[in-house]
Structure formats: C-alpha cells, structure tokens
Coordinates of C-alpha atoms in Angstrom, one line a residue:
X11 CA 22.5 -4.6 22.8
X12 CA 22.3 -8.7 23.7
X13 CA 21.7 -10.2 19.8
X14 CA 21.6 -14.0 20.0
X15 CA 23.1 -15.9 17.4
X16 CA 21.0 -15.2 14.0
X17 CA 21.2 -16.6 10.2
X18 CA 19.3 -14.0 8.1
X19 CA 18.3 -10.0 9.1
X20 CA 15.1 -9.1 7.8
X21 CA 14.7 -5.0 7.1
X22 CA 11.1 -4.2 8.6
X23 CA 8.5 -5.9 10.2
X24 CA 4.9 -4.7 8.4
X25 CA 3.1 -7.0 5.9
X26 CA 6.2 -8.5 4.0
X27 CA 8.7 -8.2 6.5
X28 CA 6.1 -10.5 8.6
X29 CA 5.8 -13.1 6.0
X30 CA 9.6 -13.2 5.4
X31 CA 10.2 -13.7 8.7
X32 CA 7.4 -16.7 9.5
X33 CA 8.9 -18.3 6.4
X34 CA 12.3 -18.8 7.2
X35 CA 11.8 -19.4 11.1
X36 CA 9.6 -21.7 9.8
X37 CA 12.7 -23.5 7.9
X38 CA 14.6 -23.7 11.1
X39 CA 16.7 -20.1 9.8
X40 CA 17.0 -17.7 12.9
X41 CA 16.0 -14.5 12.1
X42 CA 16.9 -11.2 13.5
X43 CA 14.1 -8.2 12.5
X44 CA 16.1 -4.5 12.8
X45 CA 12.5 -2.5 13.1
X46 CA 13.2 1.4 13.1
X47 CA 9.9 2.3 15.3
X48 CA 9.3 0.8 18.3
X49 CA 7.6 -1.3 20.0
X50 CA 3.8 -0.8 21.0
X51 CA 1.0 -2.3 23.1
X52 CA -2.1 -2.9 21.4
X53 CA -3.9 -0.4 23.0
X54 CA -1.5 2.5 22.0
X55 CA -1.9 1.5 18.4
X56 CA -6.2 1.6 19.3
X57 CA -8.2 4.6 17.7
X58 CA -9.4 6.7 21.1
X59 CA -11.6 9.8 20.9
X60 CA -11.0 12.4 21.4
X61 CA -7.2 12.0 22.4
X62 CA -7.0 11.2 18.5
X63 CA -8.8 14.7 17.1
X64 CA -6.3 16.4 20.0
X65 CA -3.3 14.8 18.3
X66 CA -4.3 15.2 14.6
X67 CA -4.6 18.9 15.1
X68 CA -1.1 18.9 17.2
X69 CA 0.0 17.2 13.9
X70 CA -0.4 19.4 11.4
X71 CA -0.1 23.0 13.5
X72 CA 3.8 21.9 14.4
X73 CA 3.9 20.4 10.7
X74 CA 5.4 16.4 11.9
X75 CA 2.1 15.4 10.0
X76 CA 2.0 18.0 6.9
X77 CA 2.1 16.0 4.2
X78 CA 0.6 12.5 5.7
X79 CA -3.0 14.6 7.4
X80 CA -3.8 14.8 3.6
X81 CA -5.0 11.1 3.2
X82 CA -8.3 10.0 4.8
X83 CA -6.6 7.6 6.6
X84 CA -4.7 9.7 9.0
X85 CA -8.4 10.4 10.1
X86 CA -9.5 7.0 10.6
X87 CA -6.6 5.9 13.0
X88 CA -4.4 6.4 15.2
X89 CA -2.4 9.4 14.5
X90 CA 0.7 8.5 16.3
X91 CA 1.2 5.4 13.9
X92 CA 2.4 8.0 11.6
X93 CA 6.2 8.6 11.5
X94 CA 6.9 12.2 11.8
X95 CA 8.0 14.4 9.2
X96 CA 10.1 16.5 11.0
X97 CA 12.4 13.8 11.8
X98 CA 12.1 12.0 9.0
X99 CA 11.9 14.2 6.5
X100 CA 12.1 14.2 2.5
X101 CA 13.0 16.2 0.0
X102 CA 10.8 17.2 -3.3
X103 CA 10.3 19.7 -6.0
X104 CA 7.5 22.2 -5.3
X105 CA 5.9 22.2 -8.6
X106 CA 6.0 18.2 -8.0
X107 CA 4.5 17.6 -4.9
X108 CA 4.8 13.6 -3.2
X109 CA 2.8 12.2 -0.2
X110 CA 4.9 10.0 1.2
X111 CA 3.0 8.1 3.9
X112 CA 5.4 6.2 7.1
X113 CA 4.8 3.7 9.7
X114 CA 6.2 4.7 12.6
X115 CA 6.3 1.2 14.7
X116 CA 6.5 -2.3 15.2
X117 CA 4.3 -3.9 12.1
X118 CA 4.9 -0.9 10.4
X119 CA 2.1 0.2 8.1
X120 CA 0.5 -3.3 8.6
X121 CA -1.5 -1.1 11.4
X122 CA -3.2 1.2 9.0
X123 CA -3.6 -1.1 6.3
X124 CA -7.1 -1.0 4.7
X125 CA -6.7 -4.6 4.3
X126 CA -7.9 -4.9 0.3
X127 CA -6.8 -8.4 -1.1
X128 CA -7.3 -8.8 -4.6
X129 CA -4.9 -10.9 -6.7
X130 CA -3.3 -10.1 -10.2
X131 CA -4.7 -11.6 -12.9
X132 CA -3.0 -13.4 -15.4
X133 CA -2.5 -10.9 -18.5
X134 CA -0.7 -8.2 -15.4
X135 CA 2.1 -10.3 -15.1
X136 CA 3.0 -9.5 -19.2
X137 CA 1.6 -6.7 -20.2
X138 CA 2.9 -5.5 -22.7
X139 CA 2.1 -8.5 -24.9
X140 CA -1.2 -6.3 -25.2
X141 CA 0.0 -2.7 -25.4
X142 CA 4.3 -3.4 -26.6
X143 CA 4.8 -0.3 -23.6
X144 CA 7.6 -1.3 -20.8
X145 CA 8.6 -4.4 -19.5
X146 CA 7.0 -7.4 -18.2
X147 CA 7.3 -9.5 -15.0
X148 CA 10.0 -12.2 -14.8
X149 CA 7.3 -14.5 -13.0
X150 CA 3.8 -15.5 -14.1
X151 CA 0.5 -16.3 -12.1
X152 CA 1.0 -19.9 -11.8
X153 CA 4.2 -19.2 -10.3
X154 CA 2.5 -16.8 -7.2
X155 CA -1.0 -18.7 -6.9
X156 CA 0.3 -20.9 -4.4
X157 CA 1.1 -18.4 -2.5
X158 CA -1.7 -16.5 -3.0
X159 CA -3.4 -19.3 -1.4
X160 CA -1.3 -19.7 1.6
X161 CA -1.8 -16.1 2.1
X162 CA -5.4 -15.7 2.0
X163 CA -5.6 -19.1 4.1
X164 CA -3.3 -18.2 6.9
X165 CA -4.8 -14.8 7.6
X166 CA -8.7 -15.6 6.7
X167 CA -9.6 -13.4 4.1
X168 CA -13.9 -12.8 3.3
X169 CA -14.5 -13.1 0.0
X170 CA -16.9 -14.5 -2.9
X171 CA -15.5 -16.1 -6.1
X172 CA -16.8 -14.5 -8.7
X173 CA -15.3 -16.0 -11.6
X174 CA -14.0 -12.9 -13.4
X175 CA -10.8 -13.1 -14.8
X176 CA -9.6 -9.3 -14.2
X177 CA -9.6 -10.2 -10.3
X178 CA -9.4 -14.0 -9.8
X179 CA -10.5 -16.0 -7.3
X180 CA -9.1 -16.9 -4.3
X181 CA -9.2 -18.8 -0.7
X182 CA -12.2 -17.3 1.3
X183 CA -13.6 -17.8 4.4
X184 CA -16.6 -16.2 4.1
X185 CA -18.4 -13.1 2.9
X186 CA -19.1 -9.8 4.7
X187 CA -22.8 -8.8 3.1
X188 CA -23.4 -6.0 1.2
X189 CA -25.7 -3.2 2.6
X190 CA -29.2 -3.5 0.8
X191 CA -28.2 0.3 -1.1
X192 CA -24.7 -1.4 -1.7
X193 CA -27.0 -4.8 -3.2
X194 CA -29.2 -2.0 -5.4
X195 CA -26.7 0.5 -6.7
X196 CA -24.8 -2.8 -7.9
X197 CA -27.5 -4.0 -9.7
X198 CA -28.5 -1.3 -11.3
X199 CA -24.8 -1.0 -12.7
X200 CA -24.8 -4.5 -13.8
X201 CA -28.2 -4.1 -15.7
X202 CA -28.4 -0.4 -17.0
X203 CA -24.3 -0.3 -17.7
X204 CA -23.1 -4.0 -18.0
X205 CA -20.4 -3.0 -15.8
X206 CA -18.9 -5.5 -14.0
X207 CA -19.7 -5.7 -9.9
X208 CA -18.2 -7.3 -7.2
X209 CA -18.5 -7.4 -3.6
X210 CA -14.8 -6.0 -2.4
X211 CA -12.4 -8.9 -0.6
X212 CA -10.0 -8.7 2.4
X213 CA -10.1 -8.2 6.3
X214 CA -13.5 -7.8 8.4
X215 CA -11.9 -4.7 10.1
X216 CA -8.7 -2.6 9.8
X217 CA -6.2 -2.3 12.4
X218 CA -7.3 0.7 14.1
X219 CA -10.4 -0.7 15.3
X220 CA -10.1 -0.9 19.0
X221 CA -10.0 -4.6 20.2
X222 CA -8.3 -6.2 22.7
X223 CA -6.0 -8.7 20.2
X224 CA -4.2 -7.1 17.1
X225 CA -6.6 -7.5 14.3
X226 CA -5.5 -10.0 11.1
X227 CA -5.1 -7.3 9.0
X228 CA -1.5 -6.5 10.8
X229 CA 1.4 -8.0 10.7
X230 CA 1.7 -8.1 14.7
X231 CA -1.9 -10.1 14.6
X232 CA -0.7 -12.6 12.0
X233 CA 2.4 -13.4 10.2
X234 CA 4.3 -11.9 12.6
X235 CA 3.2 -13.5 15.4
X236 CA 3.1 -16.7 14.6
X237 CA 6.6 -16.4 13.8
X238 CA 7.8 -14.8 16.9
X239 CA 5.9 -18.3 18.3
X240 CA 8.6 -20.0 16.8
X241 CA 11.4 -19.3 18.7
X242 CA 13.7 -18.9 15.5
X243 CA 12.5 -15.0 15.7
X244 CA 14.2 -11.9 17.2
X245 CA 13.4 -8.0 17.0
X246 CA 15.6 -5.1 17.6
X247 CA 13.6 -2.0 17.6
X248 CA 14.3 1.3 17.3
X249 CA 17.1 1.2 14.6
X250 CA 17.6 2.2 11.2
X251 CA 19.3 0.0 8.8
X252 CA 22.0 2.5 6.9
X253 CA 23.4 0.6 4.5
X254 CA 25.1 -2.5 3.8
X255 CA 28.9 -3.4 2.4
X256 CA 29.8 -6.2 0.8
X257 CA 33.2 -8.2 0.4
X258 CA 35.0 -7.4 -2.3
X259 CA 36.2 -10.9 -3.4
X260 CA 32.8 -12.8 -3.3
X261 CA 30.7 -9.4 -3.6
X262 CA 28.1 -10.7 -1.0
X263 CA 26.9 -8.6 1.6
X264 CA 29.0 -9.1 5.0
X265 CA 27.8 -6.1 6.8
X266 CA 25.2 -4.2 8.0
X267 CA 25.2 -1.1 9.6
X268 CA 22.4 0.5 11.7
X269 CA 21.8 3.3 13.6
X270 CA 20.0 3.7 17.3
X271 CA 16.9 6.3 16.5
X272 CA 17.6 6.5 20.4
X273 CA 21.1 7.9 20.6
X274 CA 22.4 7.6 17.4
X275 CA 25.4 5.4 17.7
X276 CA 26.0 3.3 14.8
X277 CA 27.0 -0.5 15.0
X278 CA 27.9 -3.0 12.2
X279 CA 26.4 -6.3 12.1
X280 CA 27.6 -9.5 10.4
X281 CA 25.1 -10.6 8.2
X282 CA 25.2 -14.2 5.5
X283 CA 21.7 -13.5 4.0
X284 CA 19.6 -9.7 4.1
X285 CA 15.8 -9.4 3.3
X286 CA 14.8 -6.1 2.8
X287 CA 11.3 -4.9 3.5
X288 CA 11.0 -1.8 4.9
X289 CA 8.7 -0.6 2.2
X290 CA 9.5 1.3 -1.5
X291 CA 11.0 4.3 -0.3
X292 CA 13.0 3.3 2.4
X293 CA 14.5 -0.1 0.9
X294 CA 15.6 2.2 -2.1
X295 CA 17.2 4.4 0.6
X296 CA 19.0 1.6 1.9
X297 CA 19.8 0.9 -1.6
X298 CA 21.5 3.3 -3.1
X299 CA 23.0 4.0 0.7
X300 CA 24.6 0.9 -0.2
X301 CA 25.4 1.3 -3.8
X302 CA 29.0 2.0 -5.1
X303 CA 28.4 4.8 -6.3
X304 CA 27.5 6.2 -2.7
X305 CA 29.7 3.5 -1.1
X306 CA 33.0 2.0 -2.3
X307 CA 32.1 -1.0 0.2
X308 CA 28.9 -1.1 -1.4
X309 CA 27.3 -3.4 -4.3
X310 CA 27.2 -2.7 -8.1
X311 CA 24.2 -2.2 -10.3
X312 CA 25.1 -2.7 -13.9
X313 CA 21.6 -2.0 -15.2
X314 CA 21.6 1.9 -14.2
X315 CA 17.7 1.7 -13.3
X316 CA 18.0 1.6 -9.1
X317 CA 16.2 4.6 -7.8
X318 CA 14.4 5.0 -11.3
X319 CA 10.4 4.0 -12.3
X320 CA 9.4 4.5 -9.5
X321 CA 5.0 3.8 -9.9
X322 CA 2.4 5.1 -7.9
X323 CA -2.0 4.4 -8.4
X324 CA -3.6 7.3 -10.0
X325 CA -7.1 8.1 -7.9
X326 CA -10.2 9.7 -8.2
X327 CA -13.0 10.6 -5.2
X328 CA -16.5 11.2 -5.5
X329 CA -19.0 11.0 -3.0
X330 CA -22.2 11.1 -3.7
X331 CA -25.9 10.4 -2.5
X332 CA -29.0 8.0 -3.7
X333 CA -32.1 7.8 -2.8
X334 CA -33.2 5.1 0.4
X335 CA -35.9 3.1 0.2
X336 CA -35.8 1.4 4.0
X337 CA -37.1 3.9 5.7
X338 CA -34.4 4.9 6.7
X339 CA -35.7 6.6 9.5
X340 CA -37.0 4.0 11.6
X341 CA -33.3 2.1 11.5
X342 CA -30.8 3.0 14.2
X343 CA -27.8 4.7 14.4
X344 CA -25.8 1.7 13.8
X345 CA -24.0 1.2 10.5
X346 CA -21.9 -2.1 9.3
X347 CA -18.1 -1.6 9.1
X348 CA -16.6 -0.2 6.1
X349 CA -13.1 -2.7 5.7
X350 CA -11.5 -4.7 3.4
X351 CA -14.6 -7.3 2.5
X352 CA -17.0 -4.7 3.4
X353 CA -17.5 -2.8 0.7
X354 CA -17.3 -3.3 -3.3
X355 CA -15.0 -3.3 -6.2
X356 CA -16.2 -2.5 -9.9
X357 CA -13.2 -3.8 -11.3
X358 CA -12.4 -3.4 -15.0
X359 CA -8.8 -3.8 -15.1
X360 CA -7.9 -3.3 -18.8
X361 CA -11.5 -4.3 -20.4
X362 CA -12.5 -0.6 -20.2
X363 CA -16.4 1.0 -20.8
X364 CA -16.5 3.3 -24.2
X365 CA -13.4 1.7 -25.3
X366 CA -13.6 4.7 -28.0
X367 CA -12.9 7.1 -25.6
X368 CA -10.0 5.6 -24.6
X369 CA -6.6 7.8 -25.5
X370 CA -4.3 6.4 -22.6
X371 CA -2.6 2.6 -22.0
X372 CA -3.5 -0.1 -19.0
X373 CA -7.0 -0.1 -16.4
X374 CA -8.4 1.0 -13.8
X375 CA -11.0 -0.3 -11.1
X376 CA -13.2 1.6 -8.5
X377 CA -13.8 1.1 -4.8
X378 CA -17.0 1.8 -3.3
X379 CA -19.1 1.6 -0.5
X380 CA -22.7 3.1 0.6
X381 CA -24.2 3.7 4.5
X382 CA -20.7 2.3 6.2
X383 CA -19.2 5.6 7.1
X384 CA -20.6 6.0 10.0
X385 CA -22.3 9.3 9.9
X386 CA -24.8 9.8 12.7
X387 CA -28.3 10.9 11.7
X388 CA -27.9 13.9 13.3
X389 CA -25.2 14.4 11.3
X390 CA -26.7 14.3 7.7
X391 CA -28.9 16.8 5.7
X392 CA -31.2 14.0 4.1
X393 CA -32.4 11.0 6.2
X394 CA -34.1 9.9 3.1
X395 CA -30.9 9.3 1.1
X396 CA -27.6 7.4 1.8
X397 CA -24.1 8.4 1.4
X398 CA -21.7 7.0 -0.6
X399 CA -18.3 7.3 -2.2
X400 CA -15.7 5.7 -5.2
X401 CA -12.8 5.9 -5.4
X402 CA -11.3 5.3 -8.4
X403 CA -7.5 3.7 -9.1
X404 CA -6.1 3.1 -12.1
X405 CA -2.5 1.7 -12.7
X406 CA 1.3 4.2 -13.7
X407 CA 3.3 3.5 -16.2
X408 CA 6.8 2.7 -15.7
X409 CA 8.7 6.3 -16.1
X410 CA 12.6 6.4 -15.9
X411 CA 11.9 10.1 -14.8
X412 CA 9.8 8.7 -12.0
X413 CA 12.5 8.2 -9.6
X414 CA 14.4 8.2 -5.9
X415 CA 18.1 9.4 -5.3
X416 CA 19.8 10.7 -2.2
X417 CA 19.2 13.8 -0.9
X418 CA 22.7 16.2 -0.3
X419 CA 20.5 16.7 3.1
X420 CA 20.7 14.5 6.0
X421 CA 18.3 13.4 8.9
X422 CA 19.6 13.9 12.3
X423 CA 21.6 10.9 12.1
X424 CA 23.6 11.8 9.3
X425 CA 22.2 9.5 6.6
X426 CA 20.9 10.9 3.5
X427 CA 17.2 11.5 2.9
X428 CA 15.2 10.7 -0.3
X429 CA 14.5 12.7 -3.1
X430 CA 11.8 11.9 -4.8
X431 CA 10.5 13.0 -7.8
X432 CA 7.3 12.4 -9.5
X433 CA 4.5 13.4 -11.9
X434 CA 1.7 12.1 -13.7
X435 CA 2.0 11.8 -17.3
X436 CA -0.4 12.7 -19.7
X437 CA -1.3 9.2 -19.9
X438 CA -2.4 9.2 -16.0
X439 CA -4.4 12.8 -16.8
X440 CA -6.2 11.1 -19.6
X441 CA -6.4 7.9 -17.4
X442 CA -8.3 10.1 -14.7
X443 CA -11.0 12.0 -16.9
X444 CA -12.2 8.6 -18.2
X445 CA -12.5 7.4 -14.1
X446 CA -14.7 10.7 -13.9
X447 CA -16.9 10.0 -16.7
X448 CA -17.2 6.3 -15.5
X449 CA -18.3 7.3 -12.3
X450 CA -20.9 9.8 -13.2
X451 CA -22.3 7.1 -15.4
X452 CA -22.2 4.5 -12.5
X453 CA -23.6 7.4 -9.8
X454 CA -26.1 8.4 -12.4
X455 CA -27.4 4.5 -13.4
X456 CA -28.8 4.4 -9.7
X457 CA -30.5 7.8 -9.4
X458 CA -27.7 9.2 -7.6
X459 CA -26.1 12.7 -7.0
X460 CA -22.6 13.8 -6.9
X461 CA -22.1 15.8 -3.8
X462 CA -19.7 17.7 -2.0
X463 CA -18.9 16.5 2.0
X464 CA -19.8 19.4 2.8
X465 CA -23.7 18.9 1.4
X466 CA -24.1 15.3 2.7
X467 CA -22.6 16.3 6.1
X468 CA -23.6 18.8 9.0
X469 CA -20.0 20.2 9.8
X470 CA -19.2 23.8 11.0
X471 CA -16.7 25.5 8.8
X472 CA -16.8 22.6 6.9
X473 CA -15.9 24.7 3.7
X474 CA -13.0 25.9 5.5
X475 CA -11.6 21.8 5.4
X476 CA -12.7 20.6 2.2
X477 CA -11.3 23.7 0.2
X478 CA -7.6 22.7 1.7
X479 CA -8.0 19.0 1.4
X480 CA -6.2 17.9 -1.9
X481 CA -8.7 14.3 -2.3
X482 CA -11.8 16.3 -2.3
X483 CA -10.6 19.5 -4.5
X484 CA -12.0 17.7 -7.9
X485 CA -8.2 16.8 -9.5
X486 CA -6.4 13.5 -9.2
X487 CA -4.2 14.2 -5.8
X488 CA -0.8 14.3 -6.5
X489 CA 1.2 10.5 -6.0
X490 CA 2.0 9.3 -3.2
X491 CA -1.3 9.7 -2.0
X492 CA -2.6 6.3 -2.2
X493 CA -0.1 4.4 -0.5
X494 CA 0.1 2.1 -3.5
X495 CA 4.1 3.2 -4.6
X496 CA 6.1 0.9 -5.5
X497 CA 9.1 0.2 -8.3
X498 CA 12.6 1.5 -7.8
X499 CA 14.7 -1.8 -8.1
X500 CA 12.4 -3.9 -10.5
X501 CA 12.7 -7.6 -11.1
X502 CA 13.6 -8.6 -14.7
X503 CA 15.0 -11.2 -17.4
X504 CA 18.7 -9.9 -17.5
X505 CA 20.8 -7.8 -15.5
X506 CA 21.2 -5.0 -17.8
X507 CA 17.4 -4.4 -17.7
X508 CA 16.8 -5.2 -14.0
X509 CA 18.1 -5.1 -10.3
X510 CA 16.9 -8.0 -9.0
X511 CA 16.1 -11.3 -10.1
X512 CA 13.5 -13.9 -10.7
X513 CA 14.2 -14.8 -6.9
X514 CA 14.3 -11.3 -5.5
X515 CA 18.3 -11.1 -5.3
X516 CA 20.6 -8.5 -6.6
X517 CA 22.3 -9.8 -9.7
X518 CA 26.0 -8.9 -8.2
X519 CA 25.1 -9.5 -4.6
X520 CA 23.1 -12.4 -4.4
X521 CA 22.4 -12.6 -0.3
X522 CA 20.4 -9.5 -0.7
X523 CA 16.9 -9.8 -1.4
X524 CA 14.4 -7.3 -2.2
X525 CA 10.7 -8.0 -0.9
X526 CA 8.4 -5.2 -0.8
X527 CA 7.0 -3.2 -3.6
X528 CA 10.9 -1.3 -4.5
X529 CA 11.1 -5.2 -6.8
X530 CA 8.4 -4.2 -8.8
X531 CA 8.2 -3.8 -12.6
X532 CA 4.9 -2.5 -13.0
X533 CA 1.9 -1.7 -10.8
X534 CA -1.2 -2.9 -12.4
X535 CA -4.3 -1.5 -10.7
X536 CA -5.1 -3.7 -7.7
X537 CA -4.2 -2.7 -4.0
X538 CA -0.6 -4.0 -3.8
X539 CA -0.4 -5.6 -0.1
X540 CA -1.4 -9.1 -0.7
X541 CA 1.1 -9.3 -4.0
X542 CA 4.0 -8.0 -1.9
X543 CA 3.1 -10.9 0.6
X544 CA 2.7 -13.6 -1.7
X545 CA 5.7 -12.6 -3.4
X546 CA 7.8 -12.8 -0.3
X547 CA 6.5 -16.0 0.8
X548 CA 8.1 -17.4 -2.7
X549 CA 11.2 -16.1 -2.9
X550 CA 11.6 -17.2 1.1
X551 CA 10.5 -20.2 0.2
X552 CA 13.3 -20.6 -2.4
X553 CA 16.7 -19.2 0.3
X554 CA 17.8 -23.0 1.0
X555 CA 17.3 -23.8 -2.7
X556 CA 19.7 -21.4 -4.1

C-alpha cells in the first residue's frame, strides 16, 4: 500500500465526502479518501437490461439484498451498487424492523441518489421556538446559504424560484417542464385546495441512467472529480475505517485504523485532522468503535447521546390515475424522465391543511409526479388515463430510544456491527393518517383515482409482488426505508447536550469532524443530500480557521 504524504483523511467518498474533499484540496490540504467499496467504471455502475432483473432476483433468493430489494430504488438501478447484506450485515429487533440501505463503491450512495435539492427554510433551523419539543440547531440559515449557493452553482441544479418560504429559493440553471397532467393536477390543487404547488428541484437525471460521463447527481461526476483534478486528492479503496485512537495528553486523534475488505489485515495510519463521512450509520459505527467506552485509546463523550436520536422521514405511497385529455393515444411511447427537477413537490412543511385535525408536532411535504414512469402502452389497462404517484414525507422527532450501539456480533473482519433500533412514535402514526387524508383530497381535487399497481399495470402475478412489498401494503413502511436517516452524534450549544460542535468537531477531540447526516439534531422534512453538502462545505471551509 504506496500512500503519499497526506494532511487530512476523509471517511467516504459519496456526496459529503466529495465536497469535503474538493474543499480542502482546494486550500492546498492533501487529502487521502479511505473508501470501503471499490473502485468502478462508469459503465459497471450503468442500469443494463436484463443483466439487472437477472441480478435483482439473484439478490433477494441468496438473501445479500433482503432488506435493501424493498425500496423502489433497488429497481431503478443498478443492483450491484448495493452493498451486500450478508457481508455486511446488521443486527435488529424483529418486532422493529430497519431498512438500512448501503453503497457499495466508490461515490458511495451518490450513484443512486434521486438527486432532490431543496433547502431548509429558516424556522427548521430552531424549531422548537414554535412547538418547545427537542433541541434546536447550533447554526441558522444565514450561516448555510452561502453554501447552499455554491452547491447548487457548482453542480447545476434546475429549478424555479418560487418565493415560498417553507422551501426557499436557490441558484438554478434552468427548469425541467412539467408534463401538461403534471401542469393540470397542479392547478387544480392550487384552485380547488389552496395547497401550495411547486415544480420539484434538483438533477435532470439520476445516476443510473446509462451515459457515457458520470452524471452530476454523483459524487464521481462532480465534487469529486473536480477534486481528484487537483492533484491534492488521493483514494484508497477497498478499506474500512475501524476506529480511531487518540493521544492521551492532547486527546486529538493520532490514529487511524483500517481494515483491507480484500484480505483483512489491519494497518494504522497517522492521521492530524479526520472528516468523517461515510454516511449515519457507519460514521456512528466508527464512532462508538472509537469511543472509550469501547476503546481505552479512544475519545470521550461527556454528553451520553452518541449512538442515541437517531431520525428517519416518515412516508406514505399512493398511486393513482386521472383522467387524459391529449389524446393520449396518438402520442408515442416516449415519456420525459422522472428525476430530481422532473417532477413536483407540494410542500407544506409545518403550515399544515385542516390544521384542526392536526394531533401530532412538525410537517410534512409530498413528492409527485404523473406520465414519467415509463410504462409502455402496452403495458397499461387505460390509454385514456395517466399514472401517477405521491409520496408523502414528513419529518421524526428526536427519540433518545431511537438509537445505534454495537452489536456483541462481528462482520468477518472482526469489527462490531450496528444495532439499530427504531420505531415510530405515535406522533409519526398520527403524522401519517393526516398524509393519507391530504392526498386523497389532492388525488380527488383532479378527478383522480387511487389505485393499486397492480390495476394501472399489465403484470403477471403481479398480486403475488405487491402483497410482499412493504411501500405498497397501505401502512407507513418501517424506517429506514427512505434513505433519509440521519442523527446519532448531533450538533449543539454545549457539550453536555451535544457531540459535536458549531464546526462539526467533537467537543474532547477537536481534529475529528462529523460531516454527514450522524451531526444532525433534527430532520425537518426535506430530502437531506443538499443540507449534508452545504454543511460540509462550511465546516471545511473553517479547518485553517480553527
């Protein structure tokens, strides 16, 4: 293993491991990425039919895919961009089921990214100066919206500003246009409902399109990149990071170790600065790996909350028909992308319909879209209608009970594997009947029908899939599901109440910071990815300050 000389080690290389790297090669710090999947060619990441079906099935029959097949997206892309269970496994209750979803290679889960960019507002960076429930963010909006910007302007994000306060606007380079059933179910929303409507914001396209460049939705096609361009950027694939110890005088982390997936010798590293980003779960791995309560090398956490509220968004599905008016059979079998920017957003964050009916704390907002799945006519049971779904996702309030620890189990290489443990509280269950409601109202305002896949679509046996599949079974799917979890090691004020920092550091080990969605405090209800990045930019942005 030939490691030139290198200032700062960055844990993963998906969306915020990408951004933390490009920001401090681009402050002249050399940078070493420890990625635990390898490295791929763009056209092993590519969606390719029907190798994919082939592979999906191989998935779940020998079980490596049992728990990730359960979310649409496994269906979508590449199935071998999905770690595999059975040698990475983890451990929950029964009665308390967890999807935890895993990248499985360089860019991480960059490569099935939807690619949904909508900012925080304002009021989600304190809210519980509206509600008094849990703990606010040591940072406000003012504080990220640079960042924000830099975000949305390095990777060109499609967009419209639509001046509503719940999602606010941001850098755009352009729109992707709504279908003209998308344009009509929208307006019949906004007039017969005076809900608000949006046209969605993000990426033209996903990653497991199959192109000939990485698409600007990953990490590979964008941040990362242009930071291997640098020169100041190194990768080491294929290794786990462990844990890290610190020395015991100045308490700063002085060592790394990491494990080859490969053959599974270990090696320590010398390390003067650590960025962790190898997403929720596995940073809080690392974490309490690293912990002295695990390790007597390791670092302290006075506050008692590492491993604890951890968050996840609460969902919804429907999908549903309305009624066509162009014709639809004289138009070809050609349908627009469904992707970040192409589709729609009904976004009512806290400022909720029937607020009489409300018995739970925080918001919600629905994703949508209509005629961009793709379904060939001869596919359908009604030309003269067009399908469409929403999805509905509403925000989790920080539980203690919510949590990570370590397994007694190991992986094959000896380290520990999470436990995680999670329900949804009342206040989630309530939470989801009110997304129901809402979207029957909103399906109903444009003379639509709620329908089962199975009655939209021509599929063999297809009662024999949707019965099994969790999203479409009528009940919130258990967490994890929506690869929106985050919490674990939240930022705060003080270090009783918090593990990190304003700046992302560990209170008693200060060259450690913590980058992806483990730092966060709450969850609001937006997609998290474009949060995570700009948050990474601005604590890079601050390592030769402090």
């Amino acid at each position: 293993m030939d490691i030139n000389p290198y200032d700062a080690i960055v844990v993963g290389s998906g969306a915020t491991g990408g951004v933390a790297a490009l920001t401090l090669a681009e402050q002249g710090i050399r940078v070493l990425v420890i990625e635990a999947g390898p490295q791929i060619k763009r056209t092993e990441a590519s969606s390719n039919e029907p190798k994919d079906t082939l592979n999906r099935l191989s998935g779940i029959i020998s079980k490596k895919h049992a728990n990730q097949c359960q979310h649409p997206g496994y269906w979508k892309n590449n199935p071998n961009l999905y770690k595999n269970e059975l040698k990475h496994p983890y451990v929950q209750q029964k009665n308390k089921p967890f999807l935890w979803t895993q990248g499985n290679q360089y860019g991480g889960r960059s490569l099935t990214w939807g690619g949904i960019t909508l900012r925080f507002s304002r009021e989600d960076f304190h809210p519980s100066k509206k509600d008094g429930y849990g703990p606010d963010w040591p940072i406000s909006y003012d504080e990220l919206s640079p960042h924000y910007d830099f975000i949305e302007n390095f990777c060109g994000i499609y967009g419209h500003k639509d001046n509503i306060k719940e999602v606010p606007n941001g850098k755009y380079i352009g729109k992707i246009p709504l279908t003209k059933i998308e344009s009509i179910f929208g307006n019949q929303v906004k007039s017969k409902l005076n809900y608000p409507f949006i046209q969605s914001r993000g990426f033209d396209r996903n990653s497991s399109v199959k192109e000939e460049q990485w698409p600007k939705s990953s990490s590979v096609g964008t941040t990362f990149k242009k930071a291997l361009e640098t020169g100041n950027v190194q990768i080491l694939s294929n290794h786990l990071v462990e844990s890290f110890e610190t020395d015991k005088i100045t308490e700063l982390a002085s060592k790394i170790i990491i494990v080859n997936v490969e053959n599974g010798k270990r090696k320590s590293l010398n390390c003067d600065l650590i960025i962790l980003c190898a997403s929720t779960i596995s940073t809080l791995r690392i974490l309490l790996n690293s912990e002295t309560k695990s390790n007597s090398s390791g670092f302290k956490d006075t506050s008692g909350k590492l491993g604890k509220f951890l968050m996840d968004h609460i969902s919804v599905c429907r999908f549903f028909s309305v009624p066509n008016t162009t014709q639809r059979n004289n138009i070809s079998n050609s349908y627009p992308d469904l992707s970040g920017a192409g589709s729609f957003f009904i976004p009512f964050g806290t400022n909720l319909p029937k607020p009489e009916s409300i018995n739970f704390l925080r918001g919600y907002g629905i994703w949508g879209a209509i005629d961009r799945l793709g379904i060939p006519k001869f596919l359908q049971k009604d030309l003269n209608s067009s399908t469409g779904f929403l999805i509905a996702h509403g925000e989790v309030l920080p539980r203690e009970e919510n949590s990570v620890s370590l397994s007694d189990k190991t992986d094959r290489w000896g380290i520990p594997v999470p436990h995680i443990e999670f329900e949804w509280s009342e206040n989630e269950l309530n939470m989801a009947k009110h997304m129901e409601r809402t979207m029957r109202d909103s399906i109903k305002a444009a003379d639509g029908k709620i329908k089962g896949i199975d009655e939209l679509i021509k599929i063999p046996y297809a009662g024999l899939f949707t019965k099994k599949s969790i999203a479409l079974s009528g009940n919130p799917p258990p967490p994890g599901y929506y690869i929106h979890e985050v919490g674990g090691a939240p930022m705060g004020f003080r270090e009783e109440d918090s593990v990190v920092n304003k700046s992302n550091r560990l209170w008693r080990c200060k060259n450690v910071l913590v980058l992806d969605g483990a730092c966060w405090p709450t969850s609001s209800w937006q997609s998290p990815t474009l949060t995570m990045m700009a948050i990474s930019r601005r604590a890079c942005l601050k390592v030769k300050k402090t």
